[in-house]
Coordinates of C-alpha atoms in Angstrom, one line a residue:
X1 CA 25.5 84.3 69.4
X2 CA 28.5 83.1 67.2
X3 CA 26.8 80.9 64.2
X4 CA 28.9 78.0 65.1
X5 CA 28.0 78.0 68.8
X6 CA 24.3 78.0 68.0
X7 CA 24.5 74.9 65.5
X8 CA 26.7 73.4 68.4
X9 CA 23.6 73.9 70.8
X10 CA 21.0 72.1 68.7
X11 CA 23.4 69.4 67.8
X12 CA 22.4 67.5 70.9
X13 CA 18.5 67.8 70.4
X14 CA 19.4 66.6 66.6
X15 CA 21.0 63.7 68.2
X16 CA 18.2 63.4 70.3
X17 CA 15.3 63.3 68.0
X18 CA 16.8 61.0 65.4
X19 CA 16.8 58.2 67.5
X20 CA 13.7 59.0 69.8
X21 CA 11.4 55.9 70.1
X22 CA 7.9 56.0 68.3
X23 CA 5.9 55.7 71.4
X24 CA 8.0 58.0 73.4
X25 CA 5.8 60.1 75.7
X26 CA 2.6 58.5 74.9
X27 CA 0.2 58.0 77.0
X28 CA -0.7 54.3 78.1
X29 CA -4.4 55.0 77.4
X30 CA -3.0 55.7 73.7
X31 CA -0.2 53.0 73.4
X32 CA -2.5 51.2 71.1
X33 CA -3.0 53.4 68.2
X34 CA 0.4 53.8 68.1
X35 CA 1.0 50.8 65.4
X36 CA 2.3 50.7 61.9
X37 CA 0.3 49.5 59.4
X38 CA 3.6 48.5 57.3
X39 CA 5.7 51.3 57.2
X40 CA 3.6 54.1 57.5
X41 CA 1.2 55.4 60.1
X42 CA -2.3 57.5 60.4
X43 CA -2.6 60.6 62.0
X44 CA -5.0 59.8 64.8
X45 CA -7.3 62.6 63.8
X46 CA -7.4 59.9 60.5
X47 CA -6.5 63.4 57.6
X48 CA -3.1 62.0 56.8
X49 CA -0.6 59.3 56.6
X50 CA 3.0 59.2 57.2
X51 CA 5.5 57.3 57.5
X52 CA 6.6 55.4 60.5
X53 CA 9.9 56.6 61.1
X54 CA 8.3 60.7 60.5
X55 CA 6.7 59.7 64.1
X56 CA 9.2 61.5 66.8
X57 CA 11.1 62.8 64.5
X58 CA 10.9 66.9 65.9
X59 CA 8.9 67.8 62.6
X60 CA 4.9 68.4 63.0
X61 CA 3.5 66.4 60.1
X62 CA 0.4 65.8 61.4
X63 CA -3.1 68.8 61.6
X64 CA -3.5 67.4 65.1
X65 CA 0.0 67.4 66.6
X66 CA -0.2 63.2 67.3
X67 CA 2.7 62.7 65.3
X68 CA 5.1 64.2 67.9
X69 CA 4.0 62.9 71.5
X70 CA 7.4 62.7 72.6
X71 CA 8.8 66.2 71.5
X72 CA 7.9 69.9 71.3
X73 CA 7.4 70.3 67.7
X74 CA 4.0 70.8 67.8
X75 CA 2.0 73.4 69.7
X76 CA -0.3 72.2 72.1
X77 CA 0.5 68.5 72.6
X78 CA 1.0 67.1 76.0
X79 CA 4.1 64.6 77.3
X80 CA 3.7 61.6 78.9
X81 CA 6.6 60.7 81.8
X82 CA 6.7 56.9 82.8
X83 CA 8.4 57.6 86.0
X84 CA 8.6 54.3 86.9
X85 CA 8.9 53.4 90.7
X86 CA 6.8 56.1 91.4
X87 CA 3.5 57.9 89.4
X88 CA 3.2 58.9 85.8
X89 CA 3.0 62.4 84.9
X90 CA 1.6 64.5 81.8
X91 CA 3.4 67.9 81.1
X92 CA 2.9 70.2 78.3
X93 CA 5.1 69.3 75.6
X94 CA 6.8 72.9 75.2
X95 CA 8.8 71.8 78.4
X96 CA 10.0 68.9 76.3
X97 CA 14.0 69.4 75.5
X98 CA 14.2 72.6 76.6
X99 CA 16.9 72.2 79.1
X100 CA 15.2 72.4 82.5
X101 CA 13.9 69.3 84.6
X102 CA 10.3 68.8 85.2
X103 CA 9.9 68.4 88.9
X104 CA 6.9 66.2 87.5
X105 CA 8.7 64.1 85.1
X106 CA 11.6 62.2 88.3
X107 CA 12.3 59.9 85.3
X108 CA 13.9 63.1 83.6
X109 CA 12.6 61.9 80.5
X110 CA 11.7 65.2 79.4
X111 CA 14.9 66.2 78.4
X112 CA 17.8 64.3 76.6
X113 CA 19.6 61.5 78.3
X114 CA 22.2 62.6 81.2
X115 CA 20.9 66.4 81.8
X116 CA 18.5 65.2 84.2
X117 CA 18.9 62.8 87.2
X118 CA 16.5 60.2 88.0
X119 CA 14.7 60.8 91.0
X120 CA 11.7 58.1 90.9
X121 CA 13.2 55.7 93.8
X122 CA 13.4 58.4 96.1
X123 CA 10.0 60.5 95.3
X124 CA 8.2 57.3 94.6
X125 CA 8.9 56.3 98.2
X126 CA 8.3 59.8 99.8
X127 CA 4.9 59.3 98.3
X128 CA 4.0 55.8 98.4
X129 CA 4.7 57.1 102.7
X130 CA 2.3 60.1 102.4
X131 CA -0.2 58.3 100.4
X132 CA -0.2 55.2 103.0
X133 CA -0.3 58.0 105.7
X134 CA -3.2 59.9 104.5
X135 CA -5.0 56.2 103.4
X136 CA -4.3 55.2 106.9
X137 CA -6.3 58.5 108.4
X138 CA -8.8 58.1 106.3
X139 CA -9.4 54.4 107.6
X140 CA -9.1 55.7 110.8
X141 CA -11.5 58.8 110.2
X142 CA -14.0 56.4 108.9
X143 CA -14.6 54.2 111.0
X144 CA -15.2 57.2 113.2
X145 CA -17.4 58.3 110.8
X146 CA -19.6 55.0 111.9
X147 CA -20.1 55.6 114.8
X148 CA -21.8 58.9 113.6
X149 CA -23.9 56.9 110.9
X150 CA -24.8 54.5 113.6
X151 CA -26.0 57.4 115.9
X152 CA -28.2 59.0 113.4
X153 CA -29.9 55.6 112.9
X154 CA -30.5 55.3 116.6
X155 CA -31.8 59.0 116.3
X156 CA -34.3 57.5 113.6
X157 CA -35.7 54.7 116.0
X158 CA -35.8 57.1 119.2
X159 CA -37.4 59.8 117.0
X160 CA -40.5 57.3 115.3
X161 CA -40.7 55.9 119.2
X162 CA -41.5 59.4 120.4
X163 CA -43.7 59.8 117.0
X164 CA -46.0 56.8 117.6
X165 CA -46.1 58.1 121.9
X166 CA -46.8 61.8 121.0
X167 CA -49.8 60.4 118.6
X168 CA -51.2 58.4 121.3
X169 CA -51.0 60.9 123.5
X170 CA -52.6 63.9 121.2
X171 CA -55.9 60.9 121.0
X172 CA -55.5 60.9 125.0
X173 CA -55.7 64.5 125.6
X174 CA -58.4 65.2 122.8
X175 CA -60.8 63.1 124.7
X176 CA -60.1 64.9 127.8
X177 CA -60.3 68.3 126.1
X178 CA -63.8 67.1 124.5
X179 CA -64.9 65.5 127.9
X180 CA -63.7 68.8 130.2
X181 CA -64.8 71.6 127.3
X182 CA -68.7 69.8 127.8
X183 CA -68.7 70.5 131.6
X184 CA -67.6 73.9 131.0
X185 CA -70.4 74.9 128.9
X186 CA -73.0 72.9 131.3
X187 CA -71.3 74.9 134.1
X188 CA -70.6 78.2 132.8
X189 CA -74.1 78.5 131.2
X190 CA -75.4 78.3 134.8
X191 CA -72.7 80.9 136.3
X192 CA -72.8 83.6 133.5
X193 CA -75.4 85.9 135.4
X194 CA -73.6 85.1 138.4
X195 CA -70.4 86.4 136.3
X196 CA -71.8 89.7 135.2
X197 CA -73.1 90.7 139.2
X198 CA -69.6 89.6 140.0
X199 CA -68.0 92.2 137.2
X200 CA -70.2 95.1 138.5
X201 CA -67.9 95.1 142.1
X202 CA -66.1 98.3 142.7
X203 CA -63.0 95.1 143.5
X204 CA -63.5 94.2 140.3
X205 CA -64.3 97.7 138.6
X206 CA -61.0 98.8 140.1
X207 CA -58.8 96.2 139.3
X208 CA -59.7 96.8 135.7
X209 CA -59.1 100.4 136.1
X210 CA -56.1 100.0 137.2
X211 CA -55.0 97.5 134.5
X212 CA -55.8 100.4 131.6
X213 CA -53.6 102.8 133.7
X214 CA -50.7 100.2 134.1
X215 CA -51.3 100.0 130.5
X216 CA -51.0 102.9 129.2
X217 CA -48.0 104.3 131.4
X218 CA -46.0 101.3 129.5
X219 CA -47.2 101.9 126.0
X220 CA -45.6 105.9 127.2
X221 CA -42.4 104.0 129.1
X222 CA -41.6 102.6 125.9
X223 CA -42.1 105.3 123.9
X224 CA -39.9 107.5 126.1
X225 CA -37.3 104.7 125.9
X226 CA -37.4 104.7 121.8
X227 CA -36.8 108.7 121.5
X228 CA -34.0 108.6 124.5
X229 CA -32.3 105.6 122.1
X230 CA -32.6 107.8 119.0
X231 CA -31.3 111.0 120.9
X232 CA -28.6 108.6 122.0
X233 CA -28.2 107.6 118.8
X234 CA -27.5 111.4 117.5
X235 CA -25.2 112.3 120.4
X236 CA -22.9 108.9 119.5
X237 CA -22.7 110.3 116.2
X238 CA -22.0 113.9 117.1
X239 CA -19.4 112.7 119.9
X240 CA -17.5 110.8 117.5
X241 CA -17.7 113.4 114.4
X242 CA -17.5 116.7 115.7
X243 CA -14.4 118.5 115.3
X244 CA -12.7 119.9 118.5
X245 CA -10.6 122.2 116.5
X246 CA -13.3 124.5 115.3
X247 CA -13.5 125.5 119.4
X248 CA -17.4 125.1 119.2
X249 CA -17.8 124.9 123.4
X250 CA -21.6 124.5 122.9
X251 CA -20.8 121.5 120.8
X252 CA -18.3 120.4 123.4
X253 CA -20.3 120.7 126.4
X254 CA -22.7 118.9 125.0
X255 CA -20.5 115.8 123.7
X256 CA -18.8 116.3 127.4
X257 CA -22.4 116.3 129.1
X258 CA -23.2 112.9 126.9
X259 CA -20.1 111.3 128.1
X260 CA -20.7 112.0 131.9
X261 CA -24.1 110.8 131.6
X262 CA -23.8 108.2 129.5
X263 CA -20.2 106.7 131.6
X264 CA -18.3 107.0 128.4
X265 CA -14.4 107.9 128.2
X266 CA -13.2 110.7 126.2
X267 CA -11.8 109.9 122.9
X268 CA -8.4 111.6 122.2
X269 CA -7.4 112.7 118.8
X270 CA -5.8 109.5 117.9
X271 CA -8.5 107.1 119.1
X272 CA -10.8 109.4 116.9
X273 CA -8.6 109.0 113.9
X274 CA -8.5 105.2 114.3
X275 CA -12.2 105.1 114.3
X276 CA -13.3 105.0 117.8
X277 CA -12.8 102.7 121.0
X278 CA -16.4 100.9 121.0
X279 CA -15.1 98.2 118.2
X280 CA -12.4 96.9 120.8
X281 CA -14.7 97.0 123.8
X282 CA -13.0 99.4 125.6
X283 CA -16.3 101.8 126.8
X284 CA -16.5 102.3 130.2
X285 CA -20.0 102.2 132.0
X286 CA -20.8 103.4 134.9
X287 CA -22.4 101.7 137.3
X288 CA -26.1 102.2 137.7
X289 CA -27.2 104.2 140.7
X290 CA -29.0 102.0 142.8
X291 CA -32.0 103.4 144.7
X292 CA -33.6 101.9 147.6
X293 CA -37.1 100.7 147.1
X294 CA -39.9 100.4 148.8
X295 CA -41.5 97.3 149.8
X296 CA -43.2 95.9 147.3
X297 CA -41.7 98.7 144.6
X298 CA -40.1 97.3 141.4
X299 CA -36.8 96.8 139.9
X300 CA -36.4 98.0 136.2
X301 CA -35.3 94.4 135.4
X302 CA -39.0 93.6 136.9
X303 CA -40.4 96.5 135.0
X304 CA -38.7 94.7 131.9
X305 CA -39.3 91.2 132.8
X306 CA -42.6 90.5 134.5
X307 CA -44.9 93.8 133.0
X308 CA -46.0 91.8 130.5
X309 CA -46.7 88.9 132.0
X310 CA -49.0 90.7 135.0
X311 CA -50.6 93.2 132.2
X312 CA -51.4 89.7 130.8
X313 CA -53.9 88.0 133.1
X314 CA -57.0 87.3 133.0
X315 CA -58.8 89.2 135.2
X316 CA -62.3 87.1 135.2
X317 CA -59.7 83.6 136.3
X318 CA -59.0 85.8 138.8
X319 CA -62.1 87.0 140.1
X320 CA -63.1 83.5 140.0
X321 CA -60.3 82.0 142.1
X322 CA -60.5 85.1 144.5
X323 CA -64.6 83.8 144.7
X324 CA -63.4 80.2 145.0
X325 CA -61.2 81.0 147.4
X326 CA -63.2 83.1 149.9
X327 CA -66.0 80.1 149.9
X328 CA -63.3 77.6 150.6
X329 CA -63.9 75.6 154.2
X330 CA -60.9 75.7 156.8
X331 CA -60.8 72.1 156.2
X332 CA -62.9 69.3 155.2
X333 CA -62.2 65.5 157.3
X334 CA -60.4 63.1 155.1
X335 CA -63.2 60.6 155.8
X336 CA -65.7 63.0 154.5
X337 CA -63.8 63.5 151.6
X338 CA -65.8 61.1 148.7
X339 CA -63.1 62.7 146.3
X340 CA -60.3 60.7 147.8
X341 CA -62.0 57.6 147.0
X342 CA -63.0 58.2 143.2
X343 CA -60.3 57.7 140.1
X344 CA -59.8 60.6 138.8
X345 CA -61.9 60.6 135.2
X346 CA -65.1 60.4 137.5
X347 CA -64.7 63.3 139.5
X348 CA -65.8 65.7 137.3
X349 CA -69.1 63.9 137.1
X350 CA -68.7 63.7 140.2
X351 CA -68.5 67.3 141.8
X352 CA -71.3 67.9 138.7
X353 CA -74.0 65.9 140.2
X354 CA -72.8 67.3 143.8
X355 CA -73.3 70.8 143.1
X356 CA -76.3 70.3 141.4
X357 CA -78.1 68.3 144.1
X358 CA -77.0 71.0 146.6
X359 CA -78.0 74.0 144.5
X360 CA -81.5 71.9 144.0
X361 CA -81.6 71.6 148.2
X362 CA -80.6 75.3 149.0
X363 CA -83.5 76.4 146.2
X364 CA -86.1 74.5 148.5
X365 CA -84.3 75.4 151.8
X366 CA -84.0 72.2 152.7
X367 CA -80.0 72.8 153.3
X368 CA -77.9 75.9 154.4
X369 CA -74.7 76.7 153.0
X370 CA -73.4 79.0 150.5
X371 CA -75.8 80.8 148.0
X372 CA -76.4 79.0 144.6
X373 CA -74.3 81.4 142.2
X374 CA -71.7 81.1 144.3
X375 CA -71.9 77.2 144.4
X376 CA -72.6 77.6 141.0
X377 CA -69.1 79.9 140.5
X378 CA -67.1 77.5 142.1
X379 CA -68.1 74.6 139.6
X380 CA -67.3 76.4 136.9
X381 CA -64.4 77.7 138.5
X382 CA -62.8 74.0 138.6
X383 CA -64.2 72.7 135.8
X384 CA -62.3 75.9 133.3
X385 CA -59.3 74.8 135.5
X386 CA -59.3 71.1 134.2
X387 CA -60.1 72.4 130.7
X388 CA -57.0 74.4 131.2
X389 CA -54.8 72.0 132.0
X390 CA -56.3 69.0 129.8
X391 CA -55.9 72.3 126.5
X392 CA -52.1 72.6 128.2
X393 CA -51.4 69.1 127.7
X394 CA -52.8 68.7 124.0
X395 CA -50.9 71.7 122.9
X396 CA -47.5 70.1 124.6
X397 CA -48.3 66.6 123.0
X398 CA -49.0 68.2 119.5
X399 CA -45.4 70.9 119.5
X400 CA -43.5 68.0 120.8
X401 CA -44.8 65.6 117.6
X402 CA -44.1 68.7 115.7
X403 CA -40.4 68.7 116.8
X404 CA -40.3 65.1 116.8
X405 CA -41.1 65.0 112.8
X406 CA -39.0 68.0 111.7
X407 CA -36.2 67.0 113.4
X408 CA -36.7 63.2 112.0
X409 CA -37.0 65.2 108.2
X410 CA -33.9 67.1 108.8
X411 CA -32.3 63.8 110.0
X412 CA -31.4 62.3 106.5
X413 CA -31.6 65.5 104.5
X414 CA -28.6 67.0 102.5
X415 CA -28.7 70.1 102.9
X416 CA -29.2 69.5 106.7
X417 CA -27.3 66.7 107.9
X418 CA -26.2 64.3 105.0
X419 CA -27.9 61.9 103.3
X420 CA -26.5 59.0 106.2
X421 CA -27.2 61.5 108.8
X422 CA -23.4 61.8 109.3
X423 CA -23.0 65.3 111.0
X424 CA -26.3 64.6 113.4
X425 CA -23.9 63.8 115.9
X426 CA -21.6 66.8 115.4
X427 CA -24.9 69.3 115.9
X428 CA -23.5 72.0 118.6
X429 CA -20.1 70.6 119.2
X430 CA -18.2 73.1 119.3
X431 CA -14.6 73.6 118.1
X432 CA -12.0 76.5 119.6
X433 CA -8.9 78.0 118.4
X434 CA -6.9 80.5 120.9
X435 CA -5.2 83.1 118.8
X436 CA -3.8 84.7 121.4
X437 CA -5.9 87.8 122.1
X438 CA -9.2 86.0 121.1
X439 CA -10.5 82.4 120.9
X440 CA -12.8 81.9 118.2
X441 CA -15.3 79.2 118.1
X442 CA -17.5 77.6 115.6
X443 CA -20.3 75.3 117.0
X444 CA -21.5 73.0 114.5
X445 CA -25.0 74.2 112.7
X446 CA -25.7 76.9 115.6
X447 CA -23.3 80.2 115.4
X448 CA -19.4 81.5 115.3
X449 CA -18.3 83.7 117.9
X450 CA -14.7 86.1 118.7
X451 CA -14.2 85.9 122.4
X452 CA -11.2 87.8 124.0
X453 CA -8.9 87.0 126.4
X454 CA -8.4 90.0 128.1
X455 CA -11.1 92.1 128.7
X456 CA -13.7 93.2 126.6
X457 CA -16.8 92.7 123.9
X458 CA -17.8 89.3 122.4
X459 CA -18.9 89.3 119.1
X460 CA -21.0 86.8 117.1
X461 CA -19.1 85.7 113.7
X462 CA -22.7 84.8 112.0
X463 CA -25.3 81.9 113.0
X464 CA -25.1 78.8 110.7
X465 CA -26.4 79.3 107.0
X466 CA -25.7 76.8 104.2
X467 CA -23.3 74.0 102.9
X468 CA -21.0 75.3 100.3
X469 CA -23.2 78.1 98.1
X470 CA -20.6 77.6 95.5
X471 CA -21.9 77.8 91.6
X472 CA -21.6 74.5 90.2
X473 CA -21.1 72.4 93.8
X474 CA -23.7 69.9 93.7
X475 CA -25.8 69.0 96.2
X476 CA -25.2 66.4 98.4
X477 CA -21.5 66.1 96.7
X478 CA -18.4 65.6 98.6
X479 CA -17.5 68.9 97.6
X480 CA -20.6 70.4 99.1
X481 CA -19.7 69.4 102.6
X482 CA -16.3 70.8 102.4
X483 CA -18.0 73.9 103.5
X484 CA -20.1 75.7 105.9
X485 CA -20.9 79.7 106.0
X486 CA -22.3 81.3 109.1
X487 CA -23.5 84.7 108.3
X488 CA -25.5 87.7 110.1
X489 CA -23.0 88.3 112.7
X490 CA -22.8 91.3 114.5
X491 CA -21.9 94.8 112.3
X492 CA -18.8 95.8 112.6
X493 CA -18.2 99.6 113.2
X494 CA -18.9 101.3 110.0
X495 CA -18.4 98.5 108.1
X496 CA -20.4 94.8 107.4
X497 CA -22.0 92.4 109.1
X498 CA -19.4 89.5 110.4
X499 CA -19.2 86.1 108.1
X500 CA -17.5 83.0 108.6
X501 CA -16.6 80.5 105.7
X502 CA -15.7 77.3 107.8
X503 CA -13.9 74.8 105.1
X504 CA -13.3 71.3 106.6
X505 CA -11.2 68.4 105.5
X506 CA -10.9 64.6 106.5
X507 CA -9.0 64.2 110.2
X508 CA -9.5 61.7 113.1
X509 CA -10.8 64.7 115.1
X510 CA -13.2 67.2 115.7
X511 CA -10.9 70.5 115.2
X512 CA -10.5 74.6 114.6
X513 CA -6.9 74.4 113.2
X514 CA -6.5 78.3 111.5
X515 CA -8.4 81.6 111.7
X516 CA -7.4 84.2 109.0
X517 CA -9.3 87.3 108.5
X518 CA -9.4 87.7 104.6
X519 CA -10.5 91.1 104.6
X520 CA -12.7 93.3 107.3
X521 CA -14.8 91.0 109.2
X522 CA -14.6 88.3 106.7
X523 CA -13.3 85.2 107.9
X524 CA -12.0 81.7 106.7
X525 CA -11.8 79.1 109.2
X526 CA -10.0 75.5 108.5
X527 CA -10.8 72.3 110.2
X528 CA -10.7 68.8 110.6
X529 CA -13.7 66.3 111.0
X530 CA -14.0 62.4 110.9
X531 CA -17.5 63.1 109.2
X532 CA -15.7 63.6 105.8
X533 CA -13.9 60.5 105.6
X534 CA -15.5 58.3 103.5
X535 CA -14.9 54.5 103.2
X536 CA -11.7 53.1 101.2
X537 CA -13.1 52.1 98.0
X538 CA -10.6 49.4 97.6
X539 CA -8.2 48.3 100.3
X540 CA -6.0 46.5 98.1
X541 CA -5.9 49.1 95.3
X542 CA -2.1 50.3 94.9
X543 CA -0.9 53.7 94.9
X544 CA 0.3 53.7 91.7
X545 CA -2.9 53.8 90.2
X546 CA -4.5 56.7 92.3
X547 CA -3.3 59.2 89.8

């Protein structure tokens, strides 16, 4: 550039400078240290004094820079645009004078007078609408946010309510238990010969028998089932590996024999290349074959339902009730019946006393009737019942306290759901965003899931894990409950386990609003809840000084 021309370009900045105001770009925070003490002035770091009229004057004089707020003379300084009619902005101070407006300074204070317009009337009313728009739906979203507040605390009454009943009924149920578990042992004692004659039946002796075979042939069932899942398991692999070029026809004859057997489709070149057609749920399955049974014969889902369940009872119960049942009368007159007329806490006593005194007649034949033992069995039959049920009752009154007090801790609790108890309400609601081909859903605190639309697998996106895990979120901040993560979905095909990072912002509903897949099978969800708008901290507090 021509000499001239370049002396012509400062000329305006000289201009400029010389008649630049001391407190020109100042912050108001720092409007009072900018006084004269005469004519000179003291470098706020307090090393040196100048003079007055060296403040603003597009020379660095001072170590720290706070002798040029309003120009970009020294490195590092910051500039303070009044923007008045709408909010004051700090810029770095190398943007000062150098010819393009600040989008941050509307005032266009930044540069020299003329090159910039001033835009404040117009941005300051754009802003002052969006600021009383998002103050308005955060009034709105609060109040909401009540009603959730209000619910937990209804929670906390209902929950100490069932506290206190599940207490009292734990003391009910342990007198029974204490009251039933002495007639057992009075009775028992008396029937245990009886017991071990009864065990020595070839019924008996048989049914056991045939227990230890049913037994073993599903301890061998399951086995089987384990080795044909791992050969499974290896065919997969070779089916989806192998390479059909080589011409291997032992190899492919196998893979084909899998595929028939197994109801798979063939997977062409290309679908091999892509990495298979399981990940989009495409797999055909055949029908099972279904064979008529006999009567009486099992189903598999039987087989896989109920084995356990018959493999699991108690064979002696059963011996008794068979005993119990065998001596039972046809029927016995309702006016005959002193049972019928008792409460029910004397019966036992009751049928005690009864048996007894009949046992005590038969001995001395002064009565007929059944034998002893099996008067005896029949006592102790009824008598383990009511223990039963009185042991079935204590152990429901005791997990229901259980429940009662963990979900009363996890009530209040940050890391659960807020130290109000805000998001108790919000537990399984679910929220839903329709892509197109899938609609995924979030359910609050329970688990993420990818459902299609036409056709095929759903897939879990992870169960619910933690508030934001983010180093240096704090606990219980506002922050913290910007963010939920739901991890330990289901693996995606030779890759990770499926994740979710839901991050949520203030909003008068409950809702999914975008689904992006950051990278393979890692997902961020956004959303809008009422349970983050907190309270206005002043309603009358201007806009102005939100910044």
């Amino acid at each position: 550039m021509h000499p001239l021309l370049f002396l012509l370009s400062l000329f305006p900045t000289f201009v400029f400078a010389a008649g630049l105001p001391q407190t020109r770009g100042v912050h108001p925070s720092f409007l009072s240290q900018y006084k004269p003490k005469g004519t000179t002035w003291t470098c706020l770091d307090g090393t040196k004094t100048i003079p007055w009229s060296a403040v603003n004057d597009d020379y660095c004089d001072c170590i720290d820079g706070s002798d040029e707020p309003g120009t970009s003379a020294c490195s590092g300084n910051t500039f303070y645009c009044e923007n008045e009619g709408h909010v004051g902005a700090s810029i770095p101070s190398s943007r000062v004078n150098d010819g393009l407006c600040e989008p941050a300074c509307c005032d266009g204070s930044d540069e020299p007078a003329g090159v910039c317009e001033n835009t404040c009337a117009a941005v300051g009313e754009l802003y002052r609408q969006k600021q009383e728009a998002a103050r308005k739906l955060q009034k709105t979203g609060s109040k909401i946010r009540s009603t959730y507040i209000a619910f937990a605390q209804k929670e906390k009454k209902r929950l100490e309510t069932e506290i206190e009943s599940s207490q009292m009924e734990i003391v009910r149920h342990e007198k029974e238990v204490a009251r039933f578990r002495v007639l057992v042992e009075r009775t028992e004692a008396l029937s245990e010969e009886v017991l071990e004659h009864k065990k020595k039946s070839p019924l008996y002796t048989s049914l056991i028998t045939h227990h230890n075979a049913l037994k073993s042939l599903q301890r061998e069932h399951k086995r089987h089932l384990e080795r044909e899942k791992q050969l499974s398991d290896i065919l997969d692999t070779l089916r989806h590996g192998y390479n059909p070029n080589y011409q291997d026809m032992a190899v492919l004859e196998a893979v084909r024999g899998w595929e028939y057997l197994a109801g798979l489709p063939h997977i062409s070149e290309a679908e091999r290349e892509e990495g298979g057609d399981e990940e989009d749920g495409a797999t055909a399955q055949v029908d099972e074959v279904k064979e008529e049974l006999e009567e009486g014969e099992w189903s598999v889902r039987q087989l896989e339902q109920q084995l356990d369940e018959l493999l699991n009872v108690d064979h002696t119960s059963l011996l008794m009730e068979h005993d119990s049942y065998v001596d039972e009368p046809a029927s016995v007159s309702p006016s005959h019946d002193i049972k019928a007329y008792l409460p029910d806490f004397l019966i036992p006593q009751y049928e005690f006393l009864r048996d007894t005194l009949v046992s005590g007649l038969q001995v001395l034949g002064i009565v007929k009737g059944s034998s002893t033992a099996a008067s005896g069995w029949t006592k102790a039959t009824k008598a383990r019942e009511k223990l039963n049920d009185a042991e079935h009752g204590l152990n429901l009154a005791q997990k229901h306290l259980e429940d009662a007090r963990e979900e009363l801790g996890d009530l209040f609790d940050p890391t659960r759901y807020g130290a109000e108890g805000e998001w108790k309400k919000l537990h399984n609601t679910c929220l839903r965003k329709d892509t197109g081909d899938y609609v995924y859903e979030v359910c609050l605190f329970e688990d993420a899931r990818q459902n299609p639309n036409h056709g095929g697998s759903s897939f879990s996106l992870g169960k619910f894990a933690s508030w934001n895990p983010s180093l240096g979120v704090i606990e219980g901040s506002k922050e913290y409950y910007h963010t939920q993560v739901y991890s330990h979905g289901t693996r995606c095909w030779n890759g990770p386990e499926r994740n979710v990072k839901l991050d949520l912002t203030c909003g008068t509903e409950n809702a999914l609003l975008t689904v992006t897949e950051l990278e393979k099978c890692e997902y961020l969800f956004t959303g809008t809840t009422p349970a983050l708008c907190l309270p206005l901290e002043d309603e009358t507090e201007s806009p102005k000084d939100e910044l």
